[in-house]
Tab-separated table of C-alpha atoms and ligand atoms in Angstrom:
chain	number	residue	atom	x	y	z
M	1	UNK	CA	69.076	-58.469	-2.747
M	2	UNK	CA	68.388	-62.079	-4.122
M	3	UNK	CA	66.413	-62.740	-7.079
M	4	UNK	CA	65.323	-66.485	-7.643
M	5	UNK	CA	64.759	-67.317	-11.411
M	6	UNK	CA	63.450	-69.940	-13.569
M	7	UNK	CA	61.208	-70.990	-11.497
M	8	UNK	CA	58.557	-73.471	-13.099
M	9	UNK	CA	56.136	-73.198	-10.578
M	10	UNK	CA	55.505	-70.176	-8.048
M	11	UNK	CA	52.586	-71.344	-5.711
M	12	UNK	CA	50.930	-70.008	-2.431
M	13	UNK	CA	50.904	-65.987	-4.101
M	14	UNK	CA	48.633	-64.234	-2.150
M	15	UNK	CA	47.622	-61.119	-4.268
M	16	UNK	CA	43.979	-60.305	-1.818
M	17	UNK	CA	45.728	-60.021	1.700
M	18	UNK	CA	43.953	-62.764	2.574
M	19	UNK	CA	44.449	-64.221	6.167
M	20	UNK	CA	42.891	-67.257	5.818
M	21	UNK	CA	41.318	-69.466	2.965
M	22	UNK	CA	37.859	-71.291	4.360
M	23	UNK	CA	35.318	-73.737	2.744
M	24	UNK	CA	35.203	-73.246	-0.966
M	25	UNK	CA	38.151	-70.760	-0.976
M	26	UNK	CA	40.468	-73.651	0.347
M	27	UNK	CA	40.753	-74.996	-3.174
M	28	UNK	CA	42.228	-71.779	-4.593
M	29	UNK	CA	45.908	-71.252	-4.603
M	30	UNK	CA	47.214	-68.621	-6.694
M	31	UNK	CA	50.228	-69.671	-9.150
M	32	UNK	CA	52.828	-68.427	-12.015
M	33	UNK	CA	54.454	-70.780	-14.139
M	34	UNK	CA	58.495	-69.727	-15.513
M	35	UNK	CA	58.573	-66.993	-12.863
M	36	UNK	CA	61.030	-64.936	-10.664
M	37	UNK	CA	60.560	-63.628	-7.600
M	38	UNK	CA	62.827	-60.539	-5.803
M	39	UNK	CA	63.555	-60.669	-1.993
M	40	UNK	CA	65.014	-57.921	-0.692
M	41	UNK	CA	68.113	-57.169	1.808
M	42	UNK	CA	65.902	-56.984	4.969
M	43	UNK	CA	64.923	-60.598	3.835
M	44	UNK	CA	61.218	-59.623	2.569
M	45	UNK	CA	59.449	-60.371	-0.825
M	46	UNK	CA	59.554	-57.388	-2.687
M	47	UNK	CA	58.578	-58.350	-5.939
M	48	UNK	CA	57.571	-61.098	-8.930
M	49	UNK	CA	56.613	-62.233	-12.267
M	50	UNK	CA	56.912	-64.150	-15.511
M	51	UNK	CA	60.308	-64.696	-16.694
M	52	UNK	CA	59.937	-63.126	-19.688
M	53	UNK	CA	59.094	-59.679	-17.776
M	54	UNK	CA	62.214	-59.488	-16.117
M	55	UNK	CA	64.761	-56.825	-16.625
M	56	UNK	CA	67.952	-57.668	-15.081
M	57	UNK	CA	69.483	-53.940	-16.552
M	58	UNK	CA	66.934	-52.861	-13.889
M	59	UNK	CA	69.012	-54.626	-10.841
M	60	UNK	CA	72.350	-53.266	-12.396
M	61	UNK	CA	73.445	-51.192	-9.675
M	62	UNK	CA	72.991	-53.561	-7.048
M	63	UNK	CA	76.054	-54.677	-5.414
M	64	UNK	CA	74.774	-57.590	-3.303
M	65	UNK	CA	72.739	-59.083	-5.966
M	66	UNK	CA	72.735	-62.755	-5.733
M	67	UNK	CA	71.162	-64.749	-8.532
M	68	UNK	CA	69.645	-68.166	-7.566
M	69	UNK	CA	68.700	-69.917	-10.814
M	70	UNK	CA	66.749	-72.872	-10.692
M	71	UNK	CA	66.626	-76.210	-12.973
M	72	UNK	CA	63.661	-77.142	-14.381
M	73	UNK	CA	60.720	-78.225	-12.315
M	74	UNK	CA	61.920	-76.748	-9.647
M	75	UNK	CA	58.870	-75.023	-7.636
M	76	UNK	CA	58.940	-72.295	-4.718
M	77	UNK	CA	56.213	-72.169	-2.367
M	78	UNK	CA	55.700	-70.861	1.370
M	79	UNK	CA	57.495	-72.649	3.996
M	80	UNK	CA	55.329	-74.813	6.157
M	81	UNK	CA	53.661	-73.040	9.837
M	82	UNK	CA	53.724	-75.907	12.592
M	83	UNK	CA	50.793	-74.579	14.603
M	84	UNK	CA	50.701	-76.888	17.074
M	85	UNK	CA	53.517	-78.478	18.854
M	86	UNK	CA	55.166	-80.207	21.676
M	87	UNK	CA	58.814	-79.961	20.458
M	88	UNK	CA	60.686	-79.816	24.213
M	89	UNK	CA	60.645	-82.452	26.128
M	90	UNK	CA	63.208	-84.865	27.843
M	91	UNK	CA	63.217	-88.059	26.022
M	92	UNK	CA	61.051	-89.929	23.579
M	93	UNK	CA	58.863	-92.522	24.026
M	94	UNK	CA	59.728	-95.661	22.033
M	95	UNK	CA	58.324	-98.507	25.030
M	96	UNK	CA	55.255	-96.978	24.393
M	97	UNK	CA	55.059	-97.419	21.296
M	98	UNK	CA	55.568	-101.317	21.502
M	99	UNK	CA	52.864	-101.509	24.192
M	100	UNK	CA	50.732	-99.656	21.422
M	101	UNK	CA	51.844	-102.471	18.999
M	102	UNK	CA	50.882	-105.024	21.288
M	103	UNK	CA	47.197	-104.004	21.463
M	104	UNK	CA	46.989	-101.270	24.844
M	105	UNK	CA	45.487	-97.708	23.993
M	106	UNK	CA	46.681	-94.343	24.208
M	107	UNK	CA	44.166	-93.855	27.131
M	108	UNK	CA	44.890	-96.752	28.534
M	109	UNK	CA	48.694	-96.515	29.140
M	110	UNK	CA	47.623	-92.694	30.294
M	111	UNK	CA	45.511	-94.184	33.115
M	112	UNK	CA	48.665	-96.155	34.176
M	113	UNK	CA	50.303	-93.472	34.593
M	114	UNK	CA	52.378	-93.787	31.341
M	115	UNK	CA	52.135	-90.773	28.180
M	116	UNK	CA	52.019	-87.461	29.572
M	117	UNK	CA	52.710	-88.087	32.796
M	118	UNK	CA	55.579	-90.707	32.208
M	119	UNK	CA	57.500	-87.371	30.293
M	120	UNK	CA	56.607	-85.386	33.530
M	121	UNK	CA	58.327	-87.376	35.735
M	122	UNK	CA	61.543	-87.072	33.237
M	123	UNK	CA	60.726	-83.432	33.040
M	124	UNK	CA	61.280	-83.347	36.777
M	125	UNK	CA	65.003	-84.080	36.557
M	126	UNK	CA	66.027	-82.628	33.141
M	127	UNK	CA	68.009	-78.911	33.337
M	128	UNK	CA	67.398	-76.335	31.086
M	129	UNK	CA	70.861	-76.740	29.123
M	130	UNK	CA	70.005	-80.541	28.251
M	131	UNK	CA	66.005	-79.725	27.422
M	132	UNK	CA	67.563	-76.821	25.298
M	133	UNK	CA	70.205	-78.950	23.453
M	134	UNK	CA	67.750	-81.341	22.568
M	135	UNK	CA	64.689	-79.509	21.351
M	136	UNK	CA	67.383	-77.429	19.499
M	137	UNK	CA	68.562	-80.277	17.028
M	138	UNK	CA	64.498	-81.129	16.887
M	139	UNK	CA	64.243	-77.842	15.461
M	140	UNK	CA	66.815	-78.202	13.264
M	141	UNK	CA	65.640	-80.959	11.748
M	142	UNK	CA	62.126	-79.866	10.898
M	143	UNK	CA	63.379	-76.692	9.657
M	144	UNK	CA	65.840	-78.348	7.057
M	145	UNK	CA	61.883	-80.059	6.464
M	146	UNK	CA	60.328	-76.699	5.682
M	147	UNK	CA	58.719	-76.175	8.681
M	148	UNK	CA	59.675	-71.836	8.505
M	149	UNK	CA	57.476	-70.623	11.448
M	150	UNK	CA	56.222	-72.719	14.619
M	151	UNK	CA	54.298	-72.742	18.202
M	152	UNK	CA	55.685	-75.023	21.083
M	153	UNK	CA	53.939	-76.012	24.188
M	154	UNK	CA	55.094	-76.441	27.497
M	155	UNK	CA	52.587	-78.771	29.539
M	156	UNK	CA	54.952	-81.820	30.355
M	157	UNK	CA	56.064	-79.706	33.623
M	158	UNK	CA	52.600	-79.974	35.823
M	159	UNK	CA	54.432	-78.099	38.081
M	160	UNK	CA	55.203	-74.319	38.246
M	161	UNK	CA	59.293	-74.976	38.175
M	162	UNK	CA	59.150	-77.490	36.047
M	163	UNK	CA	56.482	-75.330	33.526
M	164	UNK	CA	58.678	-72.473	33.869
M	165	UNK	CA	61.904	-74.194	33.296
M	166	UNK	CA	60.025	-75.652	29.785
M	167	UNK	CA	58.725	-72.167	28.846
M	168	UNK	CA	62.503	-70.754	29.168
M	169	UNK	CA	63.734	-72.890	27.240
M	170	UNK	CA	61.108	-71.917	24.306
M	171	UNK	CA	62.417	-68.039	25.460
M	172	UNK	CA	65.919	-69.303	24.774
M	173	UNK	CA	65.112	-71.154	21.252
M	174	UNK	CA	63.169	-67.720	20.047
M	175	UNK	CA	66.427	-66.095	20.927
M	176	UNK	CA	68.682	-68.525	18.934
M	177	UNK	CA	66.709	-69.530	16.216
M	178	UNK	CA	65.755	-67.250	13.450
M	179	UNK	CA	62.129	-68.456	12.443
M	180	UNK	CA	59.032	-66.967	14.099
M	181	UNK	CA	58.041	-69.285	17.654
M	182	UNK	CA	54.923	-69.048	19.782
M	183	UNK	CA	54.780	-70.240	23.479
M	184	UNK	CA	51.727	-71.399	24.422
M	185	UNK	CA	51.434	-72.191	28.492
M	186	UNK	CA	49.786	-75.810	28.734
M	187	UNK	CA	50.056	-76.556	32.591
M	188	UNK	CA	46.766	-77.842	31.715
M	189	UNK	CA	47.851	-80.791	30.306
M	190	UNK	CA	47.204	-84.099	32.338
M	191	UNK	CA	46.112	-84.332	35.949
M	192	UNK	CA	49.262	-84.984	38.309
M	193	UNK	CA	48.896	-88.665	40.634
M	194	UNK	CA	48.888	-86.991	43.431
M	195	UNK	CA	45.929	-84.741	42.513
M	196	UNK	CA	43.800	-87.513	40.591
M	197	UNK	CA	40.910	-87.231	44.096
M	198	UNK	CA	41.126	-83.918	43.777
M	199	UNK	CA	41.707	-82.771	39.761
M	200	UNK	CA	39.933	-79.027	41.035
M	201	UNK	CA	43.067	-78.857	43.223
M	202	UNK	CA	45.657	-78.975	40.409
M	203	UNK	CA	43.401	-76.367	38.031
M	204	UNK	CA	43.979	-74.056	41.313
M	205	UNK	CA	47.353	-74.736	41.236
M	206	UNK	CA	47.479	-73.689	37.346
M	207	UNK	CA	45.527	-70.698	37.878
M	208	UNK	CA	46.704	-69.059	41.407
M	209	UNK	CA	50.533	-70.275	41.048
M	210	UNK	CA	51.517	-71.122	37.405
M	211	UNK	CA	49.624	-68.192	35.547
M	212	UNK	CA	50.818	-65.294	36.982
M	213	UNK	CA	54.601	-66.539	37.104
M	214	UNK	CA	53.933	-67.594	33.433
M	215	UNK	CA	52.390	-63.962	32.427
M	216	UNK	CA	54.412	-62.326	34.826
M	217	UNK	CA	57.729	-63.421	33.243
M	218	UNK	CA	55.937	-63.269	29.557
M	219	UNK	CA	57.005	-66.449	28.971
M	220	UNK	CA	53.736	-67.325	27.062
M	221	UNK	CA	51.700	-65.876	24.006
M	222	UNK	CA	48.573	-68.261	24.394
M	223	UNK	CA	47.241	-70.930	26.764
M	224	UNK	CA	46.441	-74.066	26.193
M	225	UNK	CA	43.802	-77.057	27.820
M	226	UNK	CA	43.905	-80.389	27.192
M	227	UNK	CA	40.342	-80.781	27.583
M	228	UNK	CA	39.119	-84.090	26.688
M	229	UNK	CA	37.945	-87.423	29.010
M	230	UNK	CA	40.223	-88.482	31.560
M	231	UNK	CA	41.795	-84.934	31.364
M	232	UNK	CA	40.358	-81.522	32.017
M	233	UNK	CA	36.017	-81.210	31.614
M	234	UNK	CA	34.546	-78.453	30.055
M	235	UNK	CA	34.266	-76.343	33.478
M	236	UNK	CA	37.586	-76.880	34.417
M	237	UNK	CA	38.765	-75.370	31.026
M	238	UNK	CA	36.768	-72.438	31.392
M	239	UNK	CA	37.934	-71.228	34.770
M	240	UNK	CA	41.455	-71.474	33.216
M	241	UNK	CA	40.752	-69.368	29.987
M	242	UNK	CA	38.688	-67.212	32.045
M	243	UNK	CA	41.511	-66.524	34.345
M	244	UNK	CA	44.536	-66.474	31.603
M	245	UNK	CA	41.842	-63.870	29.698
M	246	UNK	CA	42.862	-61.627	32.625
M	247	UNK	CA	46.470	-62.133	31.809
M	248	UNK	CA	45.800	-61.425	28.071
M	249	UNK	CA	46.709	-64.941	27.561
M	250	UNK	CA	44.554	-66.170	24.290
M	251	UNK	CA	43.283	-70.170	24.027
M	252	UNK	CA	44.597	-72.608	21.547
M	253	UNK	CA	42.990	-75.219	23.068
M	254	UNK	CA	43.208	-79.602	22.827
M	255	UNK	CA	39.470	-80.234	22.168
M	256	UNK	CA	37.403	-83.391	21.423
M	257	UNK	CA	40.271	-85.845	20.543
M	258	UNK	CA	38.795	-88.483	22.360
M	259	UNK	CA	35.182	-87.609	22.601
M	260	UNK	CA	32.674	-85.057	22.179
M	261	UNK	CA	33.479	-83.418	25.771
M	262	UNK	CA	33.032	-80.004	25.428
M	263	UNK	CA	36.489	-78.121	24.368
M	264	UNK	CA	35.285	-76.618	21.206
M	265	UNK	CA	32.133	-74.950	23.147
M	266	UNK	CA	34.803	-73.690	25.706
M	267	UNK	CA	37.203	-72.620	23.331
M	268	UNK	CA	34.706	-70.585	21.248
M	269	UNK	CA	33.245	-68.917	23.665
M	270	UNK	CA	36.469	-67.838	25.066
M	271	UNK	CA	37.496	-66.774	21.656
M	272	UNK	CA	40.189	-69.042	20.996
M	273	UNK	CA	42.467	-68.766	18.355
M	274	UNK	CA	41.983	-72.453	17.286
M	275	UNK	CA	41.064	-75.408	18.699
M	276	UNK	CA	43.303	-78.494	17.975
M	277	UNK	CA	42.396	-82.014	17.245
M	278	UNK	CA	38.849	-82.587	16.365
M	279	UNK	CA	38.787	-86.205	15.917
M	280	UNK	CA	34.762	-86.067	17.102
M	281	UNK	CA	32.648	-83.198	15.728
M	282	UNK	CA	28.690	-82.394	15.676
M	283	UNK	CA	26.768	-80.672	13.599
M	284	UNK	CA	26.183	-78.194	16.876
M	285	UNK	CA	30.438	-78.102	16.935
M	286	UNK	CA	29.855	-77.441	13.283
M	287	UNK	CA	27.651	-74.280	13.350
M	288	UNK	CA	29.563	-73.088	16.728
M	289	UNK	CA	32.729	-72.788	14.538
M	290	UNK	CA	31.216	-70.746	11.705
M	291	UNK	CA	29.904	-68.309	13.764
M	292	UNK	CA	33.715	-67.903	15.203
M	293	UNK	CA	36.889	-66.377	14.481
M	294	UNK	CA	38.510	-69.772	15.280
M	295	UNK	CA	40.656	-71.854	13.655
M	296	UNK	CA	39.852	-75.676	13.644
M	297	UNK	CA	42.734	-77.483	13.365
M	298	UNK	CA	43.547	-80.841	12.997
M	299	UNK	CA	46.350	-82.839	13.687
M	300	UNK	CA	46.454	-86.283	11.459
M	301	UNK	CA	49.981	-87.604	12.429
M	302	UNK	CA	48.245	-88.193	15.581
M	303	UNK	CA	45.167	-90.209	14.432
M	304	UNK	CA	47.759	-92.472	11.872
M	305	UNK	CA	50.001	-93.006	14.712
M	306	UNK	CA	47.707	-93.999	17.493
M	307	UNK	CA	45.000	-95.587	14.689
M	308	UNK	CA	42.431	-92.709	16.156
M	309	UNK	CA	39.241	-92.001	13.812
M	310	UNK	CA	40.470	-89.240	11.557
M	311	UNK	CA	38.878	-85.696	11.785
M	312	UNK	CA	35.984	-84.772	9.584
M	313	UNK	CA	36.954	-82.979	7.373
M	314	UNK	CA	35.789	-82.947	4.621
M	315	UNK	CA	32.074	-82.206	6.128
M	316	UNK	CA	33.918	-79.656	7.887
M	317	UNK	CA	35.152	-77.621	4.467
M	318	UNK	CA	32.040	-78.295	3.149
M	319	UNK	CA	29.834	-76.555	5.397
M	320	UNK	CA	31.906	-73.345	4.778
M	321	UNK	CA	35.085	-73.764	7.799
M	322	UNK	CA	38.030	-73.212	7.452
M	323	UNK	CA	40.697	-76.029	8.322
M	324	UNK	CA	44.241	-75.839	9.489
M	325	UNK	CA	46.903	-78.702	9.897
M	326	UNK	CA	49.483	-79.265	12.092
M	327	UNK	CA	52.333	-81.984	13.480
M	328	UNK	CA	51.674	-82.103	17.158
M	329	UNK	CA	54.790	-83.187	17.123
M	330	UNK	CA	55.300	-84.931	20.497
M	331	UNK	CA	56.667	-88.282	22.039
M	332	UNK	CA	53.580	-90.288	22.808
M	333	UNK	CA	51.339	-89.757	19.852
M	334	UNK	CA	53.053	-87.895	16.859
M	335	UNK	CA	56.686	-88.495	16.883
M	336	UNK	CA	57.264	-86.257	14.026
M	337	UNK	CA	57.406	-83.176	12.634
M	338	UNK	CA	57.257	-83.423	9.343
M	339	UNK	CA	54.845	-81.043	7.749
M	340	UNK	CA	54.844	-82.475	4.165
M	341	UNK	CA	53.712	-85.807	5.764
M	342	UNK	CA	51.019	-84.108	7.398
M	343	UNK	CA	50.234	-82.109	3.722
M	344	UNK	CA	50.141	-86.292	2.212
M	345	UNK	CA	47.744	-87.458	4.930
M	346	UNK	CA	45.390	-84.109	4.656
M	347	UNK	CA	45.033	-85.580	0.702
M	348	UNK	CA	44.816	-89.398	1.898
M	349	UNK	CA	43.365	-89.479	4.992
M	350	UNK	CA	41.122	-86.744	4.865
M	351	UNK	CA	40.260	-86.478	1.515
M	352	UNK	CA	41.457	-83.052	0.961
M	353	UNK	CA	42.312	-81.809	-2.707
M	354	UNK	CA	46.223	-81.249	-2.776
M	355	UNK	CA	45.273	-77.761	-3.133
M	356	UNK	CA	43.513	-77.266	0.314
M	357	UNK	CA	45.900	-79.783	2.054
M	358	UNK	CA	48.514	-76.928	0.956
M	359	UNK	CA	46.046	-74.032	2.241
M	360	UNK	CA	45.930	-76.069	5.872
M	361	UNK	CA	49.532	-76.253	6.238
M	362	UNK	CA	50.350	-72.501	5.120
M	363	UNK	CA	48.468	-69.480	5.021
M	364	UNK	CA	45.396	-71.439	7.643
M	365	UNK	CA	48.211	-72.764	10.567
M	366	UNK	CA	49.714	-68.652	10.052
M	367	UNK	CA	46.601	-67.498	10.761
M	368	UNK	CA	46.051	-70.087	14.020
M	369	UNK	CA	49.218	-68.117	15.291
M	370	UNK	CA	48.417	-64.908	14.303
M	371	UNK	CA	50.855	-63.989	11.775
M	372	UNK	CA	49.359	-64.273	8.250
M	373	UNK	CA	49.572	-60.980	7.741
M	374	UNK	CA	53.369	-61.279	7.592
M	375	UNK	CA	54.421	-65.285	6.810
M	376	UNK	CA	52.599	-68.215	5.546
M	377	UNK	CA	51.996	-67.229	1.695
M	378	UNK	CA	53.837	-65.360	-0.918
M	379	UNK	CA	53.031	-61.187	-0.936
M	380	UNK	CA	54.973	-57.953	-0.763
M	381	UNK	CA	56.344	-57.083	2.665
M	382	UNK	CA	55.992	-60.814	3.940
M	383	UNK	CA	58.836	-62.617	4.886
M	384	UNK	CA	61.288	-64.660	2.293
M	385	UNK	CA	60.189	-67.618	4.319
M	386	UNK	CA	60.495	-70.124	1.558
M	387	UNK	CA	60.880	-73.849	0.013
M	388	UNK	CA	62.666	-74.409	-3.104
M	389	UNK	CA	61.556	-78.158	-4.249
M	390	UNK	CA	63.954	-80.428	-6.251
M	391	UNK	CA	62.436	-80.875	-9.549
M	392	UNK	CA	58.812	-82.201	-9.817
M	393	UNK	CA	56.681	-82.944	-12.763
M	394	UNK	CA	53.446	-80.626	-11.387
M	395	UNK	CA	51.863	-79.227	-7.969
M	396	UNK	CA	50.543	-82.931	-7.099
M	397	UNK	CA	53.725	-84.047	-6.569
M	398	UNK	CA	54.291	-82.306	-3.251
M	399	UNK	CA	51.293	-84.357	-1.422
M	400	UNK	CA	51.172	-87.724	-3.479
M	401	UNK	CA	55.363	-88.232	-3.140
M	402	UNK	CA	53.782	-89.117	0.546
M	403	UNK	CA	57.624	-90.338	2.295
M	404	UNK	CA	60.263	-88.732	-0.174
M	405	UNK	CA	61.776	-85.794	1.124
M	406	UNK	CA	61.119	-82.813	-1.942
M	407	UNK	CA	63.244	-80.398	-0.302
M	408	UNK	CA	66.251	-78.766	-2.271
M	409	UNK	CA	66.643	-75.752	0.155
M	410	UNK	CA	64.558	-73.703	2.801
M	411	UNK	CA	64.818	-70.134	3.321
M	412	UNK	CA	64.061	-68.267	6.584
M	413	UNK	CA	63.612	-64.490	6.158
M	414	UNK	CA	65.785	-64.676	3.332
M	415	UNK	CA	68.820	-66.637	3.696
M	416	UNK	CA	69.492	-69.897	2.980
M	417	UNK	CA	68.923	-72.592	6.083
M	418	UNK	CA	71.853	-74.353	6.837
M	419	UNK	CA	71.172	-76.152	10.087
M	420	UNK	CA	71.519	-79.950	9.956
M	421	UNK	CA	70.002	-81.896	12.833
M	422	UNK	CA	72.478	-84.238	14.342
M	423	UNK	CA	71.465	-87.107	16.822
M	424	UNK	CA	67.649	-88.116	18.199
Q	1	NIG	O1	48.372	-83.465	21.436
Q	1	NIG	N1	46.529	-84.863	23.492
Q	1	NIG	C1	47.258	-84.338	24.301
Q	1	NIG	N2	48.555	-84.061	24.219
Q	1	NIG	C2	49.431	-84.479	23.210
Q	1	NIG	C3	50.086	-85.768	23.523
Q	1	NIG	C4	51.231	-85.587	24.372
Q	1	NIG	C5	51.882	-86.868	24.748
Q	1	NIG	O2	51.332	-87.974	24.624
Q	1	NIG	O3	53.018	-86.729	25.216
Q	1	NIG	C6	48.712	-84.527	21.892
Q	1	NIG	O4	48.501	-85.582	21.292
Q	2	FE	FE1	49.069	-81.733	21.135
C-alpha cells in the first residue's frame, strides 16, 4: 500500500462516476487542497482526503506501506489518455517538414506521393523487431510525459502483411508495456498508387482481405477511416464500418480535417466512438453530434504543425458537446506526443478554460476509448494512473507553463514509471 501526502493540490476527483464531462460540465473539475490519497497493493485508488483527516495509527499494521511525501506545491492529477495515435511507424519525416517550410501543403506533398504513402513504402521493408524497438522507446518517452493510457493505429501498411505486421507489433507493446493500449485497424488510411483509377478496388481489398485477418487474429479493438478529400468519400467509409460492424469492430474515425466531406455523418450513424479532427464543422455536424454517443475529438498539434484552421471549439462546448483532445502523434503532421502541449494549445488555440483543456485530455479521451469507468480521473477502484507535478504556484500553471516539462514522476497502476526513452 502507498499513501501520497502533502499534497497541495488533488485535481481530476471524480466523486459522480461520471464518464464524460460535456458543454457546461467541462469547466468543473473537482479538487482538495493539503490532501492524501491511499492506493492500494493491486495498484488502485482506494481512498482520500484532507491532511488533517488522516490517521496514520490506522495504516499501522501494514507491512508494505510506503509513504510518498510531497514538497509544497506539488499537485497530483490523472495521467494524460492519448486517444488518438499513430505511434509505430518506420522512420520520421523531417524532408517533409522543410518542403512544408518552404511553402508546399500537407495535401500537396500527399498528391506526390509523399506523407502517408512515403511511410508505406518504408513500412514495406521494416520487420517487426525494428518497428517494435522503435515505437517502444516512443512510448517510453511519452509515458515519462504523462501520457498513462493510449490508442495506436496501424494504417501506414495499405497492405494486409504489412497492416498485420503493424497491428502485431501494437499486440506485442500491450504485452510489454504496462499502461492500457487500444488497436484501432486503419487500412483505410490513404489510397495506394497503384489503386488511385480505381480507389473502390483498394476499399475491397480492406474489407474482403484485411478485415477478417485483422478480426480474425483480434488484432484490433476499433476501425478507423481516413475520410476526408483526396482520401476515402463518405460512401466508401460506410461500406467499411458497415462491414467491420459485422466483425464487432467499432469506428473512431478521421473526419473533416480538410473539408466538410462527410466523416462525421458516417461516423455517427455508424455509432462511432469518436470522430477525430474536426478542423471544419456545421451547425448540421453540430446538432448530429448532440444527438450521439460520440466523442468529438480534436487534435491541435496537428493544426499548429501544418498551420491548419484550428477546430471550433469553443462553439462546439457551447452548444452543449462534449470535446476530447488528443496528440495524433505521427510523422507527417504531429511529430509529438506530448499531451501537456496539447492541454497548452486547448487554452491558446482554442480558447478553452484551463479547466476544460484538463477535462479533454483526461476523463473525455478515456471515454473516446472506452475506459472511463476505470482510468482517466481520480475515484475508488480506478487505477493509480497518476502525475505528481514539481511544485507549481496554482492549477493554471499546468496549461500556461506551455514548453516546460511539469513532470516530477508518473505512476502507472501504481508504481512508479521508470522508463527513459533513449534515441529518436
Ligand atoms: O491524423 N490525417 C490523416 N492521418 C494522419 C497523418 C498521418 C501522416 O501524415 O503520416 C493524421 O494527421
Ligand atoms: Fe491521425
Amino acid at each position: 500500500m502507498k499513501i501520497i501526502t502533502n499534497i497541495s493540490l488533488l485535481v481530476g476527483l471524480n466523486t459522480q462516476g461520471l464518464l464524460l464531462r460535456r458543454g457546461k460540465q467541462m469547466q468543473d473539475i473537482e479538487r482538495i487542497e493539503d490532501a492524501y490519497l491511499v492506493i492500494d497493493d493491486q495498484g488502485k485508488i482506494e481512498s482520500w482526503g484532507k491532511m488533517q483527516e488522516l490517521d496514520l495509527t490506522h495504516y499501522a499494521d501494514n507491512k508494505t506501506l510506503d509513504i510518498i511525501q510531497l514538497e509544497e506545491g506539488q499537485v497530483v492529477m490523472p495521467g494524460f489518455v492519448d486517444s488518438h495515435t499513430h505511434l509505430v511507424f518506420p522512420a520520421w519525416r523531417e524532408g517533409e517538414y522543410v518542403m512544408k517550410i518552404k511553402g508546399m501543403s500537407y495535401e500537396e506533398i500527399a498528391r506526390q506521393g509523399g506523407g502517408i504513402l512515403n511511410t508505406a513504402r518504408r513500412m514495406q521493408q521494416a520487420n517487426e523487431e525494428e518497428l517494435y524497438v522503435a515505437a517502444a522507446e516512443r512510448l517510453k518517452e511519452v509515458i515519462s510525459l504523462g501520457t498513462t493510457a493510449i490508442e495506436i493505429k496501424s494504417g501506414y501498411g495499405l497492405s494486409t502483411e504489412s497492416e498485420l505486421k503493424m497491428l502485431r507489433v501494437v499486440r506485442r507493446l500491450k504485452e510489454t508495456f504496462p499502461i492500457t493500449i487500444k488497436a484501432t485497424f486503419l487500412g483505410a488510411h490513404a489510397i495506394p498508387m497503384e489503386y488511385k483509377q480505381e480507389p473502390d478496388r483498394y476499399v475491397d481489398l480492406v474489407i474482403n482481405d484485411m478485415l477478417p485477418r485483422v478480426a480474425g487474429e483480434r488484432l484490433a479493438e476499433y476501425v478507423d477511416v481516413f475520410c476526408d478529400r483526396g482520401f476515402f468519400t463518405q460512401q466508401q467509409t460506410e461500406r467499411i464500418l458497415e462491414a467491420a460492424a459485422r466483425y464487432g469492430l467499432k469506428p473512431k474515425i478521421h473526419a473533416n480535417e480538410l473539408g466538410l466531406t462527410g466523416g462525421i455523418q458516417a461516423g455517427v450513424k455508424y455509432k462511432a466512438v469518436s470522430v477525430d479532427h474536426l478542423e471544419h464543422v456545421g451547425d448540421e455536424e453540430i446538432d448530429l453530434l448532440l444527438n450521439s454517443q460520440t466523442m468529438p475529438t480534436l487534435l491541435p498539434a496537428t493544426s499548429f504543425f501544418l498551420n491548419l484552421p484550428f477546430a471550433p471549439a469553443r462553439r462546439m462546448i457551447d452548444a452543449g458537446l462534449p470535446v476530447a483532445m488528443a496528440s495524433d502523434f505521427n510523422p507527417g503532421s504531429s511529430p509529438s506526443g506530448n499531451m501537456k502541449f496539447v492541454m497548452s494549445l486547448g487554452t491558446l488555440k482554442y480558447k478553452m478554460l484551463p479547466e476544460e483543456a484538463f477535462n479533454a485530455v483526461t476523463i473525455n479521451t478515456a471515454y473516446a476509448l472506452e475506459i472511463s469507468d476505470a482510468e482517466g480521473s481520480i475515484a475508488k477502484g480506478h487505477w493509480a494512473n497518476l502525475i505528481i507535478t514539481r511544485p507549481v504556484p496554482s492549477f493554471e500553471f499546468l496549461s500556461y507553463l506551455f514548453a516546460h516539462d511539469l513532470v516530477d514522476k508518473v505512476f502507472v497502476k501504481g508504481k512508479e514509471w521508470e522508463g527513459k526513452a533513449g534515441k529518436f
